[in-house]
């Protein structure tokens, strides 16, 4: 088995079967994959980690994903919307502390009030930072008009996880209705690409009903779609969601964590120059989860800049870490963690995915700074 893992790693491309073998690697075999991923990271993206200051703008959501703690159907959650002034303060903090970019994430809404508020926030952040802060949005499925308005207002990256690239699994973790349509989501990703965004997607790992074949399919989907960025993490159960019913079918947390780590490493090997996030969910299952992800290929970290008073409201899953840490504490903690992982921080840079530059021609992105 060991040699066959090594043989596969020596190939330039991987079949679905190859990927399933890699994903099944045991602890010892995993090290081979991790070593290769670390080599590729240092060769193609270097050891700089980029910060994206994260603001969780609102937990008001019009959708009902079966896994998500802030789904509309969860009546226990108090809903919030961060004030514009507070978002601007977070943006100022990001700018002053040399974070090149921020990510604004929110529960999904498509109403005019929400869309216009985001547009005006984007403009304010761009104005305040004199165009210096890069902005990534993560606000789900929107119309072409909205994506366009947000791009024009200054957002240039967008994260929209496909959650699972297998439509059958997709419909086991989402209600089957027009608001949760797999094809619509795919089309949203296509739209974002066409409009000129750096496009990121990702999946949850260790979902109930999910197989290694599904995960292999996800990796092939990322490659085929030619994504610029990825954000993936383990699925973590939340007691006030419908998927909680299947908690007994989940793999143990440590196994789920290592499977997620293998996904990060394999994706780095497959897509050498994309940006890959070391996600908070990784840290939820392993105290050093993000550092471990950095070591095997991730190069992006999203320190939380959401004002602490709102954080309890944005619990997509249980045991989310750092919900009481102020931005400055997060910063110090992360700096130390990144150095431990052997990386350095790319202060004051956008840190766009090199893949995007290669895809679009060198000047895009720079021209908008
Ligand atoms: N466990 C792990 N990740 C989750 N997300 C939502 N709910 C969960 C959960 N229970 C992820 C989804 C979504 C992102 C914002 O958070 O992948 O796209
Ligand atoms: Fe809010 Fe899925 S529950 S987008």
CSV table of C-alpha atoms and ligand atoms in Angstrom, one decimal:
chain,number,residue,atom,x,y,z
A,1,UNK,CA,0.0,0.0,0.0
A,2,UNK,CA,2.8,2.4,1.0
A,3,UNK,CA,4.4,2.1,-2.4
A,4,UNK,CA,1.2,2.6,-4.2
A,5,UNK,CA,0.6,5.8,-2.4
A,6,UNK,CA,4.1,7.0,-3.3
A,7,UNK,CA,3.5,5.9,-6.9
A,8,UNK,CA,0.3,7.8,-7.1
A,9,UNK,CA,2.0,10.9,-5.6
A,10,UNK,CA,4.6,10.7,-8.4
A,11,UNK,CA,1.9,11.1,-11.1
A,12,UNK,CA,1.0,14.4,-12.6
A,13,UNK,CA,-2.8,13.9,-12.5
A,14,UNK,CA,-5.1,11.7,-10.5
A,15,UNK,CA,-8.1,9.6,-11.4
A,16,UNK,CA,-11.0,9.2,-9.1
A,17,UNK,CA,-9.6,5.8,-8.0
A,18,UNK,CA,-6.2,7.3,-7.2
A,19,UNK,CA,-7.9,10.0,-5.1
A,20,UNK,CA,-9.9,7.4,-3.2
A,21,UNK,CA,-6.7,5.5,-2.4
A,22,UNK,CA,-5.0,8.7,-1.2
A,23,UNK,CA,-8.0,9.6,0.9
A,24,UNK,CA,-7.9,6.1,2.5
A,25,UNK,CA,-4.3,6.6,3.6
A,26,UNK,CA,-3.6,5.5,7.1
A,27,UNK,CA,-1.5,7.6,9.6
A,28,UNK,CA,1.8,6.5,8.2
A,29,UNK,CA,0.9,6.8,4.6
A,30,UNK,CA,-0.7,10.2,5.3
A,31,UNK,CA,2.8,11.5,6.1
A,32,UNK,CA,3.9,10.9,2.5
A,33,UNK,CA,1.0,13.0,1.3
A,34,UNK,CA,1.6,15.7,3.8
A,35,UNK,CA,5.3,15.9,2.9
A,36,UNK,CA,4.5,16.2,-0.8
A,37,UNK,CA,1.9,18.9,-0.2
A,38,UNK,CA,4.3,20.9,2.0
A,39,UNK,CA,7.0,20.8,-0.7
A,40,UNK,CA,4.5,22.0,-3.3
A,41,UNK,CA,3.3,24.8,-1.1
A,42,UNK,CA,6.8,26.1,-0.5
A,43,UNK,CA,7.7,25.8,-4.2
A,44,UNK,CA,4.5,27.3,-5.7
A,45,UNK,CA,3.0,29.7,-3.1
A,46,UNK,CA,5.9,30.2,-0.7
A,47,UNK,CA,5.6,30.3,3.1
A,48,UNK,CA,3.6,33.5,3.3
A,49,UNK,CA,0.2,33.3,5.0
A,50,UNK,CA,-2.3,36.0,4.2
A,51,UNK,CA,-4.8,37.4,6.7
A,52,UNK,CA,-8.4,38.1,5.9
A,53,UNK,CA,-10.1,39.9,8.7
A,54,UNK,CA,-13.5,38.2,9.0
A,55,UNK,CA,-16.8,40.0,9.8
A,56,UNK,CA,-19.8,37.9,10.3
A,57,UNK,CA,-22.2,40.6,9.2
A,58,UNK,CA,-25.5,39.0,10.1
A,59,UNK,CA,-27.0,35.7,11.1
A,60,UNK,CA,-30.4,36.5,9.5
A,61,UNK,CA,-30.8,33.8,6.9
A,62,UNK,CA,-33.6,33.0,4.5
A,63,UNK,CA,-32.4,29.4,3.9
A,64,UNK,CA,-32.8,26.2,5.8
A,65,UNK,CA,-29.7,24.1,5.2
A,66,UNK,CA,-30.0,20.9,7.3
A,67,UNK,CA,-26.5,21.3,8.8
A,68,UNK,CA,-26.4,24.9,9.7
A,69,UNK,CA,-27.0,26.4,13.2
A,70,UNK,CA,-28.3,29.7,11.8
A,71,UNK,CA,-30.8,28.2,9.4
A,72,UNK,CA,-34.1,30.0,9.2
A,73,UNK,CA,-35.9,27.2,11.0
A,74,UNK,CA,-33.8,27.5,14.1
A,75,UNK,CA,-36.0,29.7,16.3
A,76,UNK,CA,-33.7,29.6,19.3
A,77,UNK,CA,-31.1,31.9,17.8
A,78,UNK,CA,-31.3,35.6,18.5
A,79,UNK,CA,-30.8,37.3,15.1
A,80,UNK,CA,-28.4,40.3,14.7
A,81,UNK,CA,-27.1,42.6,12.1
A,82,UNK,CA,-23.7,44.3,12.8
A,83,UNK,CA,-24.0,48.1,12.6
A,84,UNK,CA,-22.3,49.8,9.6
A,85,UNK,CA,-20.1,51.8,12.0
A,86,UNK,CA,-18.9,48.6,13.6
A,87,UNK,CA,-18.1,47.1,10.2
A,88,UNK,CA,-16.1,50.2,9.4
A,89,UNK,CA,-14.2,50.0,12.7
A,90,UNK,CA,-13.3,46.4,11.9
A,91,UNK,CA,-12.1,47.4,8.5
A,92,UNK,CA,-10.0,50.2,10.1
A,93,UNK,CA,-8.6,47.6,12.5
A,94,UNK,CA,-7.7,45.4,9.5
A,95,UNK,CA,-6.0,48.2,7.7
A,96,UNK,CA,-4.0,49.5,10.6
A,97,UNK,CA,-2.8,46.1,11.5
A,98,UNK,CA,-1.6,45.3,8.0
A,99,UNK,CA,-4.3,42.7,7.1
A,100,UNK,CA,-4.4,43.1,3.3
A,101,UNK,CA,-8.0,42.1,3.1
A,102,UNK,CA,-11.2,41.3,4.8
A,103,UNK,CA,-14.0,38.8,4.3
A,104,UNK,CA,-17.6,39.8,4.9
A,105,UNK,CA,-19.8,36.8,5.5
A,106,UNK,CA,-23.5,36.7,6.2
A,107,UNK,CA,-26.6,34.6,6.3
A,108,UNK,CA,-28.2,34.5,2.9
A,109,UNK,CA,-30.7,37.3,1.9
A,110,UNK,CA,-31.6,38.6,-1.4
A,111,UNK,CA,-34.0,41.4,-0.5
A,112,UNK,CA,-33.2,44.9,-1.7
A,113,UNK,CA,-32.6,46.4,1.7
A,114,UNK,CA,-29.8,43.8,2.4
A,115,UNK,CA,-28.3,44.0,-1.1
A,116,UNK,CA,-28.2,47.8,-1.0
A,117,UNK,CA,-26.8,47.9,2.5
A,118,UNK,CA,-23.9,45.6,1.4
A,119,UNK,CA,-23.3,47.7,-1.7
A,120,UNK,CA,-23.0,50.9,0.4
A,121,UNK,CA,-20.8,49.2,3.0
A,122,UNK,CA,-18.4,48.0,0.2
A,123,UNK,CA,-18.2,51.6,-1.1
A,124,UNK,CA,-17.5,52.9,2.4
A,125,UNK,CA,-14.8,50.4,3.1
A,126,UNK,CA,-13.1,51.1,-0.2
A,127,UNK,CA,-13.3,54.9,0.4
A,128,UNK,CA,-12.1,54.6,4.0
A,129,UNK,CA,-9.1,52.5,3.0
A,130,UNK,CA,-8.4,54.4,-0.3
A,131,UNK,CA,-8.8,51.1,-2.1
A,132,UNK,CA,-6.2,49.4,-0.1
A,133,UNK,CA,-8.2,46.7,1.6
A,134,UNK,CA,-9.1,43.8,-0.6
A,135,UNK,CA,-12.7,42.5,0.0
A,136,UNK,CA,-14.0,38.9,-0.2
A,137,UNK,CA,-17.7,38.4,0.1
A,138,UNK,CA,-19.5,35.2,1.2
A,139,UNK,CA,-23.2,35.9,0.9
A,140,UNK,CA,-24.5,32.9,-0.9
A,141,UNK,CA,-26.6,32.8,-4.1
A,142,UNK,CA,-27.5,36.2,-5.6
A,143,UNK,CA,-28.7,37.5,-8.9
A,144,UNK,CA,-26.2,38.5,-11.6
A,145,UNK,CA,-27.3,42.1,-11.1
A,146,UNK,CA,-26.3,41.9,-7.4
A,147,UNK,CA,-23.0,40.1,-8.0
A,148,UNK,CA,-22.3,42.8,-10.6
A,149,UNK,CA,-23.2,45.7,-8.3
A,150,UNK,CA,-21.0,44.3,-5.5
A,151,UNK,CA,-18.1,43.8,-7.8
A,152,UNK,CA,-18.4,47.3,-9.0
A,153,UNK,CA,-18.6,48.6,-5.4
A,154,UNK,CA,-15.3,47.0,-4.7
A,155,UNK,CA,-15.6,43.3,-3.8
A,156,UNK,CA,-13.2,41.2,-6.0
A,157,UNK,CA,-13.3,37.8,-4.4
A,158,UNK,CA,-16.3,35.6,-3.6
A,159,UNK,CA,-16.6,32.4,-1.6
A,160,UNK,CA,-19.6,30.1,-2.3
A,161,UNK,CA,-19.1,26.6,-1.1
A,162,UNK,CA,-20.7,23.9,-3.2
A,163,UNK,CA,-21.0,21.9,0.1
A,164,UNK,CA,-21.1,18.7,-2.0
A,165,UNK,CA,-20.5,18.3,-5.7
A,166,UNK,CA,-22.7,15.2,-5.7
A,167,UNK,CA,-26.3,16.4,-6.3
A,168,UNK,CA,-27.7,13.3,-4.5
A,169,UNK,CA,-25.7,14.2,-1.3
A,170,UNK,CA,-26.5,17.9,-1.8
A,171,UNK,CA,-30.2,17.1,-1.5
A,172,UNK,CA,-29.7,15.0,1.6
A,173,UNK,CA,-28.2,18.0,3.4
A,174,UNK,CA,-30.5,20.6,1.9
A,175,UNK,CA,-34.3,20.8,1.5
A,176,UNK,CA,-35.2,19.9,-2.1
A,177,UNK,CA,-36.9,23.1,-3.2
A,178,UNK,CA,-36.3,26.1,-5.4
A,179,UNK,CA,-34.4,28.0,-2.7
A,180,UNK,CA,-31.8,25.2,-2.4
A,181,UNK,CA,-31.3,24.2,-6.0
A,182,UNK,CA,-28.0,22.5,-6.9
A,183,UNK,CA,-28.0,23.7,-10.5
A,184,UNK,CA,-28.7,27.3,-9.4
A,185,UNK,CA,-25.7,27.1,-7.1
A,186,UNK,CA,-23.5,25.8,-9.9
A,187,UNK,CA,-24.7,28.6,-12.1
A,188,UNK,CA,-24.0,31.1,-9.4
A,189,UNK,CA,-20.4,29.9,-9.3
A,190,UNK,CA,-20.2,30.2,-13.1
A,191,UNK,CA,-21.7,33.7,-13.0
A,192,UNK,CA,-19.1,34.8,-10.4
A,193,UNK,CA,-16.3,33.6,-12.6
A,194,UNK,CA,-17.7,35.3,-15.7
A,195,UNK,CA,-18.0,38.6,-13.8
A,196,UNK,CA,-14.3,38.6,-13.0
A,197,UNK,CA,-14.3,37.6,-9.3
A,198,UNK,CA,-11.6,35.4,-7.8
A,199,UNK,CA,-13.9,32.5,-7.1
A,200,UNK,CA,-13.6,30.2,-4.1
A,201,UNK,CA,-15.6,27.1,-3.2
A,202,UNK,CA,-15.4,24.2,-0.9
A,203,UNK,CA,-17.2,21.3,0.9
A,204,UNK,CA,-17.8,20.0,4.3
A,205,UNK,CA,-15.9,16.8,5.1
A,206,UNK,CA,-17.3,13.9,7.1
A,207,UNK,CA,-21.0,14.7,6.5
A,208,UNK,CA,-23.5,11.9,7.2
A,209,UNK,CA,-24.0,9.8,4.1
A,210,UNK,CA,-20.8,11.1,2.5
A,211,UNK,CA,-18.4,8.6,1.0
A,212,UNK,CA,-14.7,8.8,-0.1
A,213,UNK,CA,-16.0,8.5,-3.6
A,214,UNK,CA,-18.0,11.7,-3.0
A,215,UNK,CA,-14.9,13.5,-1.7
A,216,UNK,CA,-12.8,12.3,-4.6
A,217,UNK,CA,-15.6,13.8,-6.8
A,218,UNK,CA,-15.3,17.1,-5.0
A,219,UNK,CA,-11.6,17.3,-5.6
A,220,UNK,CA,-12.2,16.6,-9.3
A,221,UNK,CA,-14.9,19.2,-9.4
A,222,UNK,CA,-12.6,21.8,-8.0
A,223,UNK,CA,-10.0,21.0,-10.6
A,224,UNK,CA,-12.5,20.9,-13.4
A,225,UNK,CA,-14.1,24.1,-12.4
A,226,UNK,CA,-10.7,25.7,-12.1
A,227,UNK,CA,-11.3,27.4,-8.8
A,228,UNK,CA,-9.0,30.1,-7.5
A,229,UNK,CA,-9.6,29.6,-3.8
A,230,UNK,CA,-10.8,26.8,-1.5
A,231,UNK,CA,-12.3,26.7,2.0
A,232,UNK,CA,-13.0,23.3,3.4
A,233,UNK,CA,-13.5,22.0,6.8
A,234,UNK,CA,-14.9,19.1,8.8
A,235,UNK,CA,-18.7,18.9,9.3
A,236,UNK,CA,-19.5,19.5,12.9
A,237,UNK,CA,-22.9,18.6,14.2
A,238,UNK,CA,-25.2,21.2,15.7
A,239,UNK,CA,-28.0,20.0,18.0
A,240,UNK,CA,-30.6,22.4,16.8
A,241,UNK,CA,-30.5,21.2,13.2
A,242,UNK,CA,-32.1,18.3,11.3
A,243,UNK,CA,-28.8,16.6,10.5
A,244,UNK,CA,-28.2,16.1,14.2
A,245,UNK,CA,-30.5,13.1,14.0
A,246,UNK,CA,-27.7,11.2,12.1
A,247,UNK,CA,-24.9,12.1,14.6
A,248,UNK,CA,-24.4,8.4,15.5
A,249,UNK,CA,-23.4,7.7,11.9
A,250,UNK,CA,-20.5,10.2,11.9
A,251,UNK,CA,-16.9,9.1,12.0
A,252,UNK,CA,-15.1,10.0,15.2
A,253,UNK,CA,-13.9,13.6,15.4
A,254,UNK,CA,-10.2,12.9,15.1
A,255,UNK,CA,-10.8,10.8,12.0
A,256,UNK,CA,-13.0,13.5,10.5
A,257,UNK,CA,-10.2,16.0,11.2
A,258,UNK,CA,-7.5,13.9,9.5
A,259,UNK,CA,-9.8,13.3,6.5
A,260,UNK,CA,-10.2,17.1,6.2
A,261,UNK,CA,-6.4,17.5,6.5
A,262,UNK,CA,-5.9,15.0,3.7
A,263,UNK,CA,-8.4,16.9,1.5
A,264,UNK,CA,-6.4,20.1,2.1
A,265,UNK,CA,-3.1,18.4,1.3
A,266,UNK,CA,-4.4,16.5,-1.8
A,267,UNK,CA,-6.0,19.7,-3.1
A,268,UNK,CA,-2.7,21.5,-2.7
A,269,UNK,CA,-0.9,18.8,-4.7
A,270,UNK,CA,-3.6,18.9,-7.4
A,271,UNK,CA,-3.9,22.7,-7.6
A,272,UNK,CA,-0.5,24.1,-6.8
A,273,UNK,CA,-1.1,27.8,-7.1
A,274,UNK,CA,-4.6,28.4,-5.6
A,275,UNK,CA,-5.3,29.9,-2.2
A,276,UNK,CA,-6.5,27.4,0.4
A,277,UNK,CA,-7.9,28.5,3.8
A,278,UNK,CA,-7.0,27.0,7.1
A,279,UNK,CA,-10.6,27.1,8.4
A,280,UNK,CA,-11.9,27.7,11.9
A,281,UNK,CA,-13.8,24.4,11.7
A,282,UNK,CA,-10.4,22.6,11.5
A,283,UNK,CA,-9.5,24.2,14.8
A,284,UNK,CA,-12.7,23.2,16.4
A,285,UNK,CA,-11.8,19.5,16.1
A,286,UNK,CA,-8.1,19.8,16.9
A,287,UNK,CA,-6.6,22.6,19.0
A,288,UNK,CA,-3.8,23.0,16.5
A,289,UNK,CA,-6.0,22.3,13.5
A,290,UNK,CA,-5.2,25.5,11.6
A,291,UNK,CA,-1.5,25.2,12.1
A,292,UNK,CA,-1.6,21.6,10.9
A,293,UNK,CA,-3.6,22.8,7.8
A,294,UNK,CA,-0.9,25.4,7.1
A,295,UNK,CA,1.8,22.8,7.3
A,296,UNK,CA,0.1,20.6,4.6
A,297,UNK,CA,-0.8,23.3,2.1
A,298,UNK,CA,-3.1,26.0,3.4
A,299,UNK,CA,-2.0,29.6,3.0
A,300,UNK,CA,-4.9,31.8,4.2
A,301,UNK,CA,-6.2,32.5,7.7
A,302,UNK,CA,-9.3,34.4,8.6
A,303,UNK,CA,-8.9,36.1,12.0
A,304,UNK,CA,-12.3,37.0,13.4
A,305,UNK,CA,-13.0,40.7,13.6
A,306,UNK,CA,-16.8,40.4,14.4
A,307,UNK,CA,-17.5,42.4,17.5
A,308,UNK,CA,-17.5,39.9,20.4
A,309,UNK,CA,-21.0,40.8,21.5
A,310,UNK,CA,-22.4,39.2,18.3
A,311,UNK,CA,-20.2,36.1,18.1
A,312,UNK,CA,-22.5,33.8,20.1
A,313,UNK,CA,-25.1,34.5,17.4
A,314,UNK,CA,-23.0,33.1,14.6
A,315,UNK,CA,-22.6,29.5,15.7
A,316,UNK,CA,-22.9,27.6,12.5
A,317,UNK,CA,-21.7,24.5,14.5
A,318,UNK,CA,-21.0,23.5,18.1
A,319,UNK,CA,-17.8,24.3,20.1
A,320,UNK,CA,-16.7,27.1,17.7
A,321,UNK,CA,-13.5,28.4,19.1
A,322,UNK,CA,-12.4,32.0,19.8
A,323,UNK,CA,-15.9,33.4,20.4
A,324,UNK,CA,-14.7,35.5,23.3
A,325,UNK,CA,-11.4,36.8,21.9
A,326,UNK,CA,-11.2,40.4,20.9
A,327,UNK,CA,-9.5,41.1,17.5
A,328,UNK,CA,-6.1,42.0,19.1
A,329,UNK,CA,-6.0,38.8,21.1
A,330,UNK,CA,-6.8,36.8,18.0
A,331,UNK,CA,-4.0,38.6,16.2
A,332,UNK,CA,-1.4,37.7,18.8
A,333,UNK,CA,-2.5,34.2,19.1
A,334,UNK,CA,-2.5,33.7,15.3
A,335,UNK,CA,0.9,35.2,14.8
A,336,UNK,CA,2.4,32.8,17.3
A,337,UNK,CA,0.6,29.9,15.7
A,338,UNK,CA,1.7,30.8,12.2
A,339,UNK,CA,5.3,31.1,13.3
A,340,UNK,CA,5.0,27.7,15.0
A,341,UNK,CA,3.9,26.3,11.7
A,342,UNK,CA,7.0,27.7,10.1
A,343,UNK,CA,5.3,30.4,8.0
A,344,UNK,CA,5.4,34.1,8.0
A,345,UNK,CA,2.6,36.7,7.5
A,346,UNK,CA,2.1,38.6,4.3
A,347,UNK,CA,1.3,41.9,6.0
A,348,UNK,CA,-0.2,44.7,3.9
A,349,UNK,CA,-0.7,42.6,0.8
A,350,UNK,CA,-3.9,41.4,-0.9
A,351,UNK,CA,-2.4,38.0,-1.4
A,352,UNK,CA,-4.7,37.1,-4.3
A,353,UNK,CA,-4.5,33.6,-5.6
A,354,UNK,CA,-1.7,33.2,-8.1
A,355,UNK,CA,-3.9,30.9,-10.0
A,356,UNK,CA,-6.3,33.8,-10.6
A,357,UNK,CA,-3.4,35.9,-12.1
A,358,UNK,CA,-2.4,33.0,-14.3
A,359,UNK,CA,-6.0,32.5,-15.4
A,360,UNK,CA,-6.8,36.2,-16.2
A,361,UNK,CA,-3.4,37.7,-17.2
A,362,UNK,CA,-1.1,39.4,-14.7
A,363,UNK,CA,-2.7,42.9,-14.4
A,364,UNK,CA,-6.2,42.1,-13.1
A,365,UNK,CA,-6.5,42.7,-9.4
A,366,UNK,CA,-3.4,45.0,-9.4
A,367,UNK,CA,-5.2,47.4,-11.6
A,368,UNK,CA,-8.0,47.8,-9.1
A,369,UNK,CA,-5.8,48.4,-6.1
B,1,LIG,N1,-20.3,22.2,10.3
B,1,LIG,C1,-19.3,22.6,9.5
B,1,LIG,N2,-19.4,23.6,8.6
B,1,LIG,C2,-20.6,24.2,8.5
B,1,LIG,N3,-21.0,25.2,7.7
B,1,LIG,C3,-22.3,25.5,8.0
B,1,LIG,N4,-22.7,24.6,9.0
B,1,LIG,C4,-21.7,23.8,9.3
B,1,LIG,C5,-21.5,22.8,10.2
B,1,LIG,N5,-22.5,22.3,10.9
B,1,LIG,C6,-20.1,25.8,6.7
B,1,LIG,C7,-20.8,25.7,5.3
B,1,LIG,C8,-21.0,27.1,4.9
B,1,LIG,C9,-19.9,27.8,5.7
B,1,LIG,C10,-20.2,29.3,5.8
B,1,LIG,O1,-20.0,27.2,6.9
B,1,LIG,O2,-19.9,25.0,4.5
B,1,LIG,O3,-20.7,27.3,3.5
B,2,LIG,FE1,-28.2,30.0,5.8
B,2,LIG,FE2,-27.7,27.6,4.6
B,2,LIG,S1,-28.8,28.0,6.4
B,2,LIG,S2,-27.4,29.6,3.8
